[in-house]
PDB file of C-alpha atoms and ligand atoms in Angstrom:
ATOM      1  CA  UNK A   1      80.354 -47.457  31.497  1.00  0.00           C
ATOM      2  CA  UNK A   2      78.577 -43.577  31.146  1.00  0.00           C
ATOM      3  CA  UNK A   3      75.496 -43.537  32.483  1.00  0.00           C
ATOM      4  CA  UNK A   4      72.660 -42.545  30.020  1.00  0.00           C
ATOM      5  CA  UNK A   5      71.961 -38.965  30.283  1.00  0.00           C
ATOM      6  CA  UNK A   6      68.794 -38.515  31.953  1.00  0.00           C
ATOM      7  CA  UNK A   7      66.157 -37.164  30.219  1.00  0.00           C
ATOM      8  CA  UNK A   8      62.547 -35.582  31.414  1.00  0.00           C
ATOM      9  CA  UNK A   9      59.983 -34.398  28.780  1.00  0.00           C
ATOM     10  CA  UNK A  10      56.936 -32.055  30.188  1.00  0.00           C
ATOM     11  CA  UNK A  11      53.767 -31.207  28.016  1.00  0.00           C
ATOM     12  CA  UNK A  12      52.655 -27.867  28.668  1.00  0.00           C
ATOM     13  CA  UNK A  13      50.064 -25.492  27.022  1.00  0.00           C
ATOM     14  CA  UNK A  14      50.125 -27.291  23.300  1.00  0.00           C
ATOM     15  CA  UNK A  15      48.391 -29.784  21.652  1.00  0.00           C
ATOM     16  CA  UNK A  16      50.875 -32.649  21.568  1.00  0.00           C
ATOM     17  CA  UNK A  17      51.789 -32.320  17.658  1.00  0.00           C
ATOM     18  CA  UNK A  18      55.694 -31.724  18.635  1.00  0.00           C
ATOM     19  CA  UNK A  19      55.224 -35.492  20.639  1.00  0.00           C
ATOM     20  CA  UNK A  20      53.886 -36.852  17.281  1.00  0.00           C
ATOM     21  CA  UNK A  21      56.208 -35.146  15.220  1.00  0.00           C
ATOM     22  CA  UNK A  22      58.848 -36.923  16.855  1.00  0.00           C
ATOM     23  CA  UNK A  23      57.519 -40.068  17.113  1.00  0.00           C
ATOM     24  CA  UNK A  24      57.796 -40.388  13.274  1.00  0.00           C
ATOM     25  CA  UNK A  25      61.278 -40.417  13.648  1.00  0.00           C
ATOM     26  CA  UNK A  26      62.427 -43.205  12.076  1.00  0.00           C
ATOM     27  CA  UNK A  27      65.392 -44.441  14.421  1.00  0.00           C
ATOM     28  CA  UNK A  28      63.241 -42.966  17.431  1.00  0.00           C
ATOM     29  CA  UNK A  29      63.778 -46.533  19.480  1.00  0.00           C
ATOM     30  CA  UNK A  30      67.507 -46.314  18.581  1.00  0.00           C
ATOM     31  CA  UNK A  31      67.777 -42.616  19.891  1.00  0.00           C
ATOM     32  CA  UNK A  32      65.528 -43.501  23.112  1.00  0.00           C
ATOM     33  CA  UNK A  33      68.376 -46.578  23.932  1.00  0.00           C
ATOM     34  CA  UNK A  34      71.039 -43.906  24.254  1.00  0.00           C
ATOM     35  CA  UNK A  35      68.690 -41.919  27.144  1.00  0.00           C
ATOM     36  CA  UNK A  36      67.310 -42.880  30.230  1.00  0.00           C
ATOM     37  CA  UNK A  37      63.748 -41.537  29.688  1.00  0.00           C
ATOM     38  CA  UNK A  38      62.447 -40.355  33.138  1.00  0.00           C
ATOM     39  CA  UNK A  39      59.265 -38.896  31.847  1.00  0.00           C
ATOM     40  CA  UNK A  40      57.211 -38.651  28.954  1.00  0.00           C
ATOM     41  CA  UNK A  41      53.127 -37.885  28.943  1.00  0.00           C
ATOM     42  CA  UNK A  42      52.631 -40.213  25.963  1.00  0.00           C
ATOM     43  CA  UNK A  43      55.796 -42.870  25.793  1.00  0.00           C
ATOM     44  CA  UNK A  44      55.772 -45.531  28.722  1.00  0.00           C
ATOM     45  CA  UNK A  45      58.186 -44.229  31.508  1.00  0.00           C
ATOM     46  CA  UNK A  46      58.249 -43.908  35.357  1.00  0.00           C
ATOM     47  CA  UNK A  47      55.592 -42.175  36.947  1.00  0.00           C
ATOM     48  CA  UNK A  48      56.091 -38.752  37.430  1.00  0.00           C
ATOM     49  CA  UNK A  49      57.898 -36.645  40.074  1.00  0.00           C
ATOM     50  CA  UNK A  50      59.841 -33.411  40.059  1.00  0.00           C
ATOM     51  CA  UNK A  51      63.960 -33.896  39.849  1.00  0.00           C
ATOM     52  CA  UNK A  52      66.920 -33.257  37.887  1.00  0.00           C
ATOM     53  CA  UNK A  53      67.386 -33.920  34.700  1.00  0.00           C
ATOM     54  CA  UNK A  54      70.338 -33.604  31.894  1.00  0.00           C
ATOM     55  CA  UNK A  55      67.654 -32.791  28.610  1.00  0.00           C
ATOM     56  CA  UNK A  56      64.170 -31.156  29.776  1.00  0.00           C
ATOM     57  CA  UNK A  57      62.062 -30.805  26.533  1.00  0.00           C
ATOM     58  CA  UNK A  58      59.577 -28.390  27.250  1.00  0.00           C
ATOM     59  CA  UNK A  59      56.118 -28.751  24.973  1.00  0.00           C
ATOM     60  CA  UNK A  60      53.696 -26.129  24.561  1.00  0.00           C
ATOM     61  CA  UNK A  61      53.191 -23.004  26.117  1.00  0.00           C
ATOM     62  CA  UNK A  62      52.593 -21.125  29.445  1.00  0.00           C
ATOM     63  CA  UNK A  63      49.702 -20.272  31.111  1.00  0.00           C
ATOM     64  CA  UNK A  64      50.281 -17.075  33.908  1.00  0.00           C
ATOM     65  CA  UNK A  65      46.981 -17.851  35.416  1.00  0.00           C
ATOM     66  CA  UNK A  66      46.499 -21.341  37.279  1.00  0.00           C
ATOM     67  CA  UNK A  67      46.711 -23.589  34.854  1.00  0.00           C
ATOM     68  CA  UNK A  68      47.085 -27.200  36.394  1.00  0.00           C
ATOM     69  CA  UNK A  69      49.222 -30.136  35.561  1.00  0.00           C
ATOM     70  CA  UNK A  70      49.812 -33.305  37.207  1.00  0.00           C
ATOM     71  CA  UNK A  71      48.526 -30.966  39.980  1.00  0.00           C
ATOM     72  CA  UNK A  72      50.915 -28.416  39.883  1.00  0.00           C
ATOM     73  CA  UNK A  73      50.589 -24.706  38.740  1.00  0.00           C
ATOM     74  CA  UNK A  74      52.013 -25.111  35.655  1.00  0.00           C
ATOM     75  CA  UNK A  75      54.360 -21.953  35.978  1.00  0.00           C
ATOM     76  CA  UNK A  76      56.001 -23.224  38.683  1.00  0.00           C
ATOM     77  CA  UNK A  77      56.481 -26.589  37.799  1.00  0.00           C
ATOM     78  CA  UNK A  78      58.442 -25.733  35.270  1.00  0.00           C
ATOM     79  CA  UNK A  79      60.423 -23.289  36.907  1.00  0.00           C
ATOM     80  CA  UNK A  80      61.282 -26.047  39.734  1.00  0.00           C
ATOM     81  CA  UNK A  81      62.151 -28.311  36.282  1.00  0.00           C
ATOM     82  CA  UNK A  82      63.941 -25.431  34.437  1.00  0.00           C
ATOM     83  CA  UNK A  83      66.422 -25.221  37.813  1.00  0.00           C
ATOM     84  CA  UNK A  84      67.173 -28.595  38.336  1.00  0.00           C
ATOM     85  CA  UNK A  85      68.232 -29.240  34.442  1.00  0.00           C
ATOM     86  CA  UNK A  86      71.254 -29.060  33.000  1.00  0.00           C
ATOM     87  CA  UNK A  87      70.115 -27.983  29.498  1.00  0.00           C
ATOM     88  CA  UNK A  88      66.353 -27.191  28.335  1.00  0.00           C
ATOM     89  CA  UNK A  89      65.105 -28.047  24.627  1.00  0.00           C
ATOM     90  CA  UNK A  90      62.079 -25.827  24.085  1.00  0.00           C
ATOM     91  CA  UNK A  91      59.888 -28.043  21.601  1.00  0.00           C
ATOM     92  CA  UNK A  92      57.589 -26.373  19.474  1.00  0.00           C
ATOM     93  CA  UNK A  93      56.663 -22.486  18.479  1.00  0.00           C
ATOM     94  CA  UNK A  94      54.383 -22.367  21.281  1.00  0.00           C
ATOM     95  CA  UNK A  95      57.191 -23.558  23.332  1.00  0.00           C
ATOM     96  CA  UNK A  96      59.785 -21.092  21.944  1.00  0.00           C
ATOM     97  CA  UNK A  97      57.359 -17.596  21.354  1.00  0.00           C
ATOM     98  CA  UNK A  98      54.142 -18.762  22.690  1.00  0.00           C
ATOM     99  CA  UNK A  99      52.898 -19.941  19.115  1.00  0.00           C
ATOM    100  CA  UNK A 100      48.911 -20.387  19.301  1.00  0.00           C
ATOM    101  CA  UNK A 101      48.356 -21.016  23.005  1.00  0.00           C
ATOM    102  CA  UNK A 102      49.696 -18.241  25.245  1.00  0.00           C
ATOM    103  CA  UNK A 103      52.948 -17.339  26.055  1.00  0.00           C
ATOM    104  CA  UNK A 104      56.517 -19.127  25.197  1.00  0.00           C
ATOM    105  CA  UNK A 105      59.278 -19.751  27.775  1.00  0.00           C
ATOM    106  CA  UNK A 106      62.228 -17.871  26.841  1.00  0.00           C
ATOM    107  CA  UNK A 107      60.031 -15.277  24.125  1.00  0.00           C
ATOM    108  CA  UNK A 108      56.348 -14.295  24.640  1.00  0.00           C
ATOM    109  CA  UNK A 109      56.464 -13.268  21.022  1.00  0.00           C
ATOM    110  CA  UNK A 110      58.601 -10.284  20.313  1.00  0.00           C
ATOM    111  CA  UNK A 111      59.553  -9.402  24.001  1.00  0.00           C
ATOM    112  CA  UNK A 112      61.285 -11.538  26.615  1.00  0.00           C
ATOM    113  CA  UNK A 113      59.341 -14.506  28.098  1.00  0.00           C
ATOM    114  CA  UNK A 114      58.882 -15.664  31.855  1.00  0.00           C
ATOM    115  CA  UNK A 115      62.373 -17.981  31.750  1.00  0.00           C
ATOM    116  CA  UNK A 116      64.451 -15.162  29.480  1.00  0.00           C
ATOM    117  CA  UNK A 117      67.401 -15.717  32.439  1.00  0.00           C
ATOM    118  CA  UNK A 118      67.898 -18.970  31.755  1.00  0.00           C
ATOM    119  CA  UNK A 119      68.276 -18.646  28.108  1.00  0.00           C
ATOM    120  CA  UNK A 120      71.982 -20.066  28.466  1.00  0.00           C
ATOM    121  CA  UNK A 121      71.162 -23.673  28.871  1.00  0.00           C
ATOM    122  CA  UNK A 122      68.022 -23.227  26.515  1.00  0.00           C
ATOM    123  CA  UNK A 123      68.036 -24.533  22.686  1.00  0.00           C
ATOM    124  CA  UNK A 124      65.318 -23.158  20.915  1.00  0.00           C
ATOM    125  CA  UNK A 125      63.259 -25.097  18.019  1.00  0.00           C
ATOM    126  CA  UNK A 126      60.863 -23.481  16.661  1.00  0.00           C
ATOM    127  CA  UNK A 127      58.282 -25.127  14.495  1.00  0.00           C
ATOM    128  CA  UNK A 128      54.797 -25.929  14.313  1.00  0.00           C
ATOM    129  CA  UNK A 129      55.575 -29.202  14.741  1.00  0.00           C
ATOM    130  CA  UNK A 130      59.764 -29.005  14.594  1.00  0.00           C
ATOM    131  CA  UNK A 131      60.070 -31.694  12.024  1.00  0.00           C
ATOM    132  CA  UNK A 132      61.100 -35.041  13.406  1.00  0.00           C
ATOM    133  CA  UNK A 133      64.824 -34.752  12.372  1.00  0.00           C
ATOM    134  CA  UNK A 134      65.425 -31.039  13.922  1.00  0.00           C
ATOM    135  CA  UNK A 135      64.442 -32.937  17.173  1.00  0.00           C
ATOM    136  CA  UNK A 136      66.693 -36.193  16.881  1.00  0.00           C
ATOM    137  CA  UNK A 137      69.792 -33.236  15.858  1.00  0.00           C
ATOM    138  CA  UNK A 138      69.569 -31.570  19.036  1.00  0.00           C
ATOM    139  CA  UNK A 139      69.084 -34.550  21.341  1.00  0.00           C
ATOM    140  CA  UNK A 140      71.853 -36.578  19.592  1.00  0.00           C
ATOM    141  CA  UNK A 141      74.196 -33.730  19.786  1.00  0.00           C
ATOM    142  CA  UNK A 142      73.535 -33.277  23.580  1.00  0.00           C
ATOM    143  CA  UNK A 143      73.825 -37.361  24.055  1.00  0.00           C
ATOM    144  CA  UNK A 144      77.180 -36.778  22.752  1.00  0.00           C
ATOM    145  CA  UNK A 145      77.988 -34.015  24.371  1.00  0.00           C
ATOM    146  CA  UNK A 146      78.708 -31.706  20.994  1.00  0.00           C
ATOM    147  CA  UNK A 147      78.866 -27.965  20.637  1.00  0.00           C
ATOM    148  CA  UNK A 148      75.478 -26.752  19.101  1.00  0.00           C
ATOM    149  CA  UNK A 149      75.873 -23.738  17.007  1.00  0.00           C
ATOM    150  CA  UNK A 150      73.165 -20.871  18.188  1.00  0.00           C
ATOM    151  CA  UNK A 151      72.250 -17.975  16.964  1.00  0.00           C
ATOM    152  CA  UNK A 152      70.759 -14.927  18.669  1.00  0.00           C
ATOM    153  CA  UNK A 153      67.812 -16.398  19.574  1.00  0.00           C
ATOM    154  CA  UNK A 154      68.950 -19.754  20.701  1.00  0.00           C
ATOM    155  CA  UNK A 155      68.194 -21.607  17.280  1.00  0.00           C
ATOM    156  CA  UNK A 156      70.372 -24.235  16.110  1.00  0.00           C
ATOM    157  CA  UNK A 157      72.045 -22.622  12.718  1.00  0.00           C
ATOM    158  CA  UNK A 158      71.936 -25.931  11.390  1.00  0.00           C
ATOM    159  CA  UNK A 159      69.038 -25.573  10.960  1.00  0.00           C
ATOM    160  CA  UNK A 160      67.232 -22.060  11.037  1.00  0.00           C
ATOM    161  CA  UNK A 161      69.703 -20.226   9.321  1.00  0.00           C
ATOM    162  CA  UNK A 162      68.153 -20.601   5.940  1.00  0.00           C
ATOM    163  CA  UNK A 163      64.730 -19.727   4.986  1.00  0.00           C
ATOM    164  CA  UNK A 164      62.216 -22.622   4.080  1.00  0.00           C
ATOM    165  CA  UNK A 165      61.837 -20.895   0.429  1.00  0.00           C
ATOM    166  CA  UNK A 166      65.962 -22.185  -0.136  1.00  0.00           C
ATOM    167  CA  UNK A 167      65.495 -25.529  -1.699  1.00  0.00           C
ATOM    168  CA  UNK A 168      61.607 -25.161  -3.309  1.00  0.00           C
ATOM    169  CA  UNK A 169      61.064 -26.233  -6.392  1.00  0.00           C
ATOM    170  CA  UNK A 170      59.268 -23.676  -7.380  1.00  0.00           C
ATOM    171  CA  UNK A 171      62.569 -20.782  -7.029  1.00  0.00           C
ATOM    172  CA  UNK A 172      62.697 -20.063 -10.788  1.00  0.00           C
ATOM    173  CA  UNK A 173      59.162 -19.614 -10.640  1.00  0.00           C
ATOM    174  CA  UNK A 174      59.505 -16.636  -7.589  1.00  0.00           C
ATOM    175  CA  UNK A 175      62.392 -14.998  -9.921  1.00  0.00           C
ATOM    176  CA  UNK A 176      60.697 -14.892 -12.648  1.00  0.00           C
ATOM    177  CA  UNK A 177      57.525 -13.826 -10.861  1.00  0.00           C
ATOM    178  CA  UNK A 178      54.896 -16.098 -12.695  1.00  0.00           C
ATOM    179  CA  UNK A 179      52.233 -16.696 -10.003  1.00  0.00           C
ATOM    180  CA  UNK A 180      50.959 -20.165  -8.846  1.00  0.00           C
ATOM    181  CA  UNK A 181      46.770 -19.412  -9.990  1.00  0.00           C
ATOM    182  CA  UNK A 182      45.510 -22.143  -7.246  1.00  0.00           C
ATOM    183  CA  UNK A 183      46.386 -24.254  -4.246  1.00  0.00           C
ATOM    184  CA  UNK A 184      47.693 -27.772  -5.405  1.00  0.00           C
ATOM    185  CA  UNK A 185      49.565 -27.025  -8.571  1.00  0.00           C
ATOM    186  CA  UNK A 186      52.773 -27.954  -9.833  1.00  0.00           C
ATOM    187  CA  UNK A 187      53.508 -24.552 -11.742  1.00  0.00           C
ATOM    188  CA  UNK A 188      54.343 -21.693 -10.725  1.00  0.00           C
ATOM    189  CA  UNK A 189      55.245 -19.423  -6.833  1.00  0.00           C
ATOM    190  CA  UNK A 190      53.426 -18.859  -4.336  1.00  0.00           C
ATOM    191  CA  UNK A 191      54.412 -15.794  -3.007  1.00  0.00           C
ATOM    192  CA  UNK A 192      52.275 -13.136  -4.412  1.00  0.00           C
ATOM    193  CA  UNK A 193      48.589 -14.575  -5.025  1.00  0.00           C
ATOM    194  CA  UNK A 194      48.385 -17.451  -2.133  1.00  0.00           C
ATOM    195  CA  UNK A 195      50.239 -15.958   0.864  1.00  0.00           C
ATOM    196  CA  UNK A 196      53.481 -18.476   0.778  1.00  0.00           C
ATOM    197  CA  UNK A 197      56.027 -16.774   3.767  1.00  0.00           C
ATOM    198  CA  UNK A 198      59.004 -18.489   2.882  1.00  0.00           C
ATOM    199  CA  UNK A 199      60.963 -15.808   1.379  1.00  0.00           C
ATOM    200  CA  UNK A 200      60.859 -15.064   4.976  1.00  0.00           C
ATOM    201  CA  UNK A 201      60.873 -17.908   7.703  1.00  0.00           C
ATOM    202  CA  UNK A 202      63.492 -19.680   9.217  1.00  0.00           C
ATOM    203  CA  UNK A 203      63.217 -23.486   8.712  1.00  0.00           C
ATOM    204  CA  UNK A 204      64.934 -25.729   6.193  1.00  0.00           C
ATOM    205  CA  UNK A 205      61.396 -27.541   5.038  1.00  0.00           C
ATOM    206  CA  UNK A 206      63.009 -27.819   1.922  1.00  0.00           C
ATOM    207  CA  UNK A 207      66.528 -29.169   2.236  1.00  0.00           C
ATOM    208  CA  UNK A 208      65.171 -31.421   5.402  1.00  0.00           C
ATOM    209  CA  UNK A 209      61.908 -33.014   3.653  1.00  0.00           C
ATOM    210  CA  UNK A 210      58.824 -34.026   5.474  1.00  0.00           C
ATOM    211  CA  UNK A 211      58.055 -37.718   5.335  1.00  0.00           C
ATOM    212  CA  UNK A 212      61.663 -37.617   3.506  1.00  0.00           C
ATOM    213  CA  UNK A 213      59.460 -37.001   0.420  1.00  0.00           C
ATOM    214  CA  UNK A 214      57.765 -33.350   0.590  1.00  0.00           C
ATOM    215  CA  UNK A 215      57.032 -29.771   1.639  1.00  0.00           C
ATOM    216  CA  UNK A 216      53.778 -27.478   1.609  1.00  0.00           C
ATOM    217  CA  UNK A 217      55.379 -25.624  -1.649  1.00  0.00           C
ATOM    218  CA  UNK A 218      56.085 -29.006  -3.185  1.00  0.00           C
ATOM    219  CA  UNK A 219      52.718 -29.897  -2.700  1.00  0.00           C
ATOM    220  CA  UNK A 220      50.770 -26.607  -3.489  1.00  0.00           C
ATOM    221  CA  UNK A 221      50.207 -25.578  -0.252  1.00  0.00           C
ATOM    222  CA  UNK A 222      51.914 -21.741   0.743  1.00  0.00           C
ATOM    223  CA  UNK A 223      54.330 -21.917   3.666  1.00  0.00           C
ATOM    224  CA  UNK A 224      52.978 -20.645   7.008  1.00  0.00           C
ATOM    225  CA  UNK A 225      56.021 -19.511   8.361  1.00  0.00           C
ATOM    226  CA  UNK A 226      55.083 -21.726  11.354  1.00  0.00           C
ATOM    227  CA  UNK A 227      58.699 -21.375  12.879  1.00  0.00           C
ATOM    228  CA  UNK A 228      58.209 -17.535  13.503  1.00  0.00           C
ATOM    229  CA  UNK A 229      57.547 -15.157  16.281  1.00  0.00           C
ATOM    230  CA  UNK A 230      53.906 -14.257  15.057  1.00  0.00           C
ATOM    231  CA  UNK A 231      52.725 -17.339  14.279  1.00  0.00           C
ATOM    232  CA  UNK A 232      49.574 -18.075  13.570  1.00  0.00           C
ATOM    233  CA  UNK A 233      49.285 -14.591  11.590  1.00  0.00           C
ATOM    234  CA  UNK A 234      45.938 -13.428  10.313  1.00  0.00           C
ATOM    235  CA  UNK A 235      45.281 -14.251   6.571  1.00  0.00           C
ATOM    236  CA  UNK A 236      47.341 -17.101   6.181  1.00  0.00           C
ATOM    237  CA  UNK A 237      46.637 -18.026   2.918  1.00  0.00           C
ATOM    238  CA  UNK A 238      46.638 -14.122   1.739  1.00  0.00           C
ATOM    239  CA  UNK A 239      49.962 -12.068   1.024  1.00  0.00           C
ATOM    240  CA  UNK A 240      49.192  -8.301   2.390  1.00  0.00           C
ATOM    241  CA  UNK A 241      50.123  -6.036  -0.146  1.00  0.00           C
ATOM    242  CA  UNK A 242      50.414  -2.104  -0.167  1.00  0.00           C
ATOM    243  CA  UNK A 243      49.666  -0.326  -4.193  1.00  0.00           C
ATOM    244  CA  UNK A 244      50.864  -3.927  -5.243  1.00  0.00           C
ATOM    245  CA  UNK A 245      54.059  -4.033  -2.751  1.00  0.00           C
ATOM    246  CA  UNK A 246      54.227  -7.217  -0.399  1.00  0.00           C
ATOM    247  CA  UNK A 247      54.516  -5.929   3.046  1.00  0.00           C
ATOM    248  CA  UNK A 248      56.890  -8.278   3.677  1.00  0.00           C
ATOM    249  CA  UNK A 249      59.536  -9.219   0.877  1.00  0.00           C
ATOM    250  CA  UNK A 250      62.489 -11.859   1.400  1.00  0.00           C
ATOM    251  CA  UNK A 251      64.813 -11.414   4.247  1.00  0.00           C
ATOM    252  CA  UNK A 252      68.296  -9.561   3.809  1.00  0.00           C
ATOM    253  CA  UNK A 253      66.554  -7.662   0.631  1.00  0.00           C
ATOM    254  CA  UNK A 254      65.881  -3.958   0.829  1.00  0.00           C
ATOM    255  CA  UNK A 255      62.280  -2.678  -0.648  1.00  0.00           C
ATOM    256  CA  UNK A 256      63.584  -0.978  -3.745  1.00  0.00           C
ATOM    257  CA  UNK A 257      65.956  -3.576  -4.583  1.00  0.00           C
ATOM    258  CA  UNK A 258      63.060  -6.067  -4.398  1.00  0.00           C
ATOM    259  CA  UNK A 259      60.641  -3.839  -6.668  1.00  0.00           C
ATOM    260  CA  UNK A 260      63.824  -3.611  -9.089  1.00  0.00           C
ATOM    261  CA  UNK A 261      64.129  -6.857  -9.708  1.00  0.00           C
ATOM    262  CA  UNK A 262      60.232  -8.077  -9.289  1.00  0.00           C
ATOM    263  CA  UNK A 263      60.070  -5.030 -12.549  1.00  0.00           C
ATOM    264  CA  UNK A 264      62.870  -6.390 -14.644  1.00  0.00           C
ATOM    265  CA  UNK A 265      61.769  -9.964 -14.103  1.00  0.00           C
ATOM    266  CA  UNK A 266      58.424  -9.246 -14.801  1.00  0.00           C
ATOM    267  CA  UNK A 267      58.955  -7.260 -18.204  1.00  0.00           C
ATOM    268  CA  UNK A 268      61.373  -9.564 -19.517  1.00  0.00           C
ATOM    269  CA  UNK A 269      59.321 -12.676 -19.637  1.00  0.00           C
ATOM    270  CA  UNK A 270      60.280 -16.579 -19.365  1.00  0.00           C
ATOM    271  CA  UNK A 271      58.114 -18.255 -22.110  1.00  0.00           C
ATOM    272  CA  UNK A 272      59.348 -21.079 -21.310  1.00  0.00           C
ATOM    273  CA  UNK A 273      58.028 -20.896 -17.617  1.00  0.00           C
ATOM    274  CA  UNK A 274      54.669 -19.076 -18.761  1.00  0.00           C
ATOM    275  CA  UNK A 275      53.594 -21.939 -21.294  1.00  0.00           C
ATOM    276  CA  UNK A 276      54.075 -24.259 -18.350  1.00  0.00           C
ATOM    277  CA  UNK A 277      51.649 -22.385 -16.090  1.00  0.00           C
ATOM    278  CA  UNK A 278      49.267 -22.037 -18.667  1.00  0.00           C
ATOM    279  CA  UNK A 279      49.313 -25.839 -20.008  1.00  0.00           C
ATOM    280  CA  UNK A 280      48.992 -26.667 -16.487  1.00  0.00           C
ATOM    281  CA  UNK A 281      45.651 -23.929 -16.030  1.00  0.00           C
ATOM    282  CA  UNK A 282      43.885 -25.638 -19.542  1.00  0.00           C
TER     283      UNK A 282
HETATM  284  S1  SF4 B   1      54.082 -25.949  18.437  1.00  0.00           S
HETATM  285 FE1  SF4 B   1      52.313 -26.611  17.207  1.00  0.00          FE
HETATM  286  S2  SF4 B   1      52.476 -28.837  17.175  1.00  0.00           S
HETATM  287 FE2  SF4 B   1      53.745 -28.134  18.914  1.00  0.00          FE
HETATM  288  S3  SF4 B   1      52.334 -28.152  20.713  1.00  0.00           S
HETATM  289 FE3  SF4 B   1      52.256 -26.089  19.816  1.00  0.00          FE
HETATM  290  S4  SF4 B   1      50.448 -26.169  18.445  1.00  0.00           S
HETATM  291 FE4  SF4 B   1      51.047 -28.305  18.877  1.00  0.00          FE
HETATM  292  S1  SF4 B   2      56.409 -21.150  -3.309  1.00  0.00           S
HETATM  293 FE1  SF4 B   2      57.136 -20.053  -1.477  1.00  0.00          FE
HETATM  294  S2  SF4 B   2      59.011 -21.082  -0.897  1.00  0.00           S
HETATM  295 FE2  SF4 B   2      58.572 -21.706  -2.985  1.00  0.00          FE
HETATM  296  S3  SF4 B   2      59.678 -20.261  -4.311  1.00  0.00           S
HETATM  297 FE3  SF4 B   2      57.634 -19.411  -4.006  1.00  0.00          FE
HETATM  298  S4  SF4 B   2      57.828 -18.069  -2.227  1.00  0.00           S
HETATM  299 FE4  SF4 B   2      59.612 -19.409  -2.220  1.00  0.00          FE
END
């Protein structure tokens, strides 16, 4: 028989969320059975000490000054961990581009991070948390020793090559540009008045639903483009616009094509979708 591959889980700079995320994994005890766990900060394993592992799943974010952990320099330990691994999930946006916290491991947000040279063995899942099934993909694939398609910054394509806006609900809504008027409603997009960055983050929040059941645009609540370099951005809730013009407009569209078609759409009217909105604002 195989032995279990070995599997060592370090918390950095973070605030644990990517640990909960996964623990609401529904077949979570079925997925820890096929690994030998040899240390997690929150899930009963051995105590800790520094050795090789098959999976390190890196949490958080760095810290170049001293930062301690398990009385270690925390830039160190996980360069010792980062060597003596075979292949290194990086867990979390904070983990990936430094997120809220400080710096990432392979990306300190747009330039290259402290561990850039070992980007080979490093899968990169961005998310703020990753949602729980993003997590079980990449650790099931690596149990079974399949090929994980990456793109150019180490995500899985699986799952960040579409944009969290494929999937909403509210899609006719953004084509026909009719505006959602508040948080919480069921009518209309969120783009324009409340700030929603899907058009332009990579996630699949709504083909792969939270809680099986929902997303923030499902709910009323704009995406925050969680899974991106500059996350947290200033005005969250607040789409920057320039004489009317989104700074940023979907990904793959050029400015004037985007204008074109936000001008048609607008002129042209859906009744249909406009009585909804306003039945739903009475
Ligand atoms: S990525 Fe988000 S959820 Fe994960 S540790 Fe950082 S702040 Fe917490
Ligand atoms: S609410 Fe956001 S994700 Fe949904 S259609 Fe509008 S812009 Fe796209």
């Amino acid at each position: 028989m195989h032995s279990k591959p070995k599997v060592f889980w370090i918390d950095a700079v973070g605030c644990n969320g990517c640990s909960h995320s996964f623990f609401n994994y529904p077949e979570i005890k079925e997925l820890l059975n096929k690994v030998e766990l040899l240390y997690h900060p929150l899930l009963p394993s051995p105590e800790f000490k520094v050795q090789k592992s098959d999976i390190l799943i890196i949490e958080g974010a760095l810290k170049t000054t001293y930062f301690p952990r398990l009385d270690f320099n925390l830039v160190e330990l996980i360069s010792e961990l980062v060597k003596l691994s075979k292949k290194v999930i990086l867990l979390g946006t904070c983990s990936v581009y430094g997120g809220m916290f400080g710096e990432g491991v392979l990306f300190n947000k747009q330039k290259e991070g402290k561990f850039f040279e070992f980007k080979e063995k490093m899968i990169a899942l961005p998310g703020c948390p990753p949602h729980p099934e993003w997590i079980a993909y990449v650790i099931e694939m690596l149990v079974e020793n399949k090929n994980i398609l990456l793109d150019k910054e180490n995500r899985p394509k699986e799952i960040y090559s579409y944009t969290s806006h494929m999937g909403c609900l509210r899609n006719e809504y953004f084509e026909w540009k009719i505006d959602a008027l508040d948080f919480g409603t069921k009518e209309g997009c969120l783009f324009y008045l409340q700030g929603c960055q899907g058009p332009f983050t990579h996630s699949s929040c709504n083909r792969i639903l939270w809680n099986e059941v929902n997303s923030k645009p499902r709910a009323g609540t704009p995406c925050f483009g969680c899974t991106e370099k500059e996350f947290p951005k200033k005005n969250l809730f607040k789409t920057e616009t320039f004489m009317g013009i989104p700074a940023d407009i979907p990904l793959g569209v050029s400015k004037r094509a985007y204008l074109t078609i936000a001008g048609i759409a607008k002129s042209l009217k859906n009744d249909r979708l406009n009585k909804r909105l306003i039945d739903e604002n009475n």
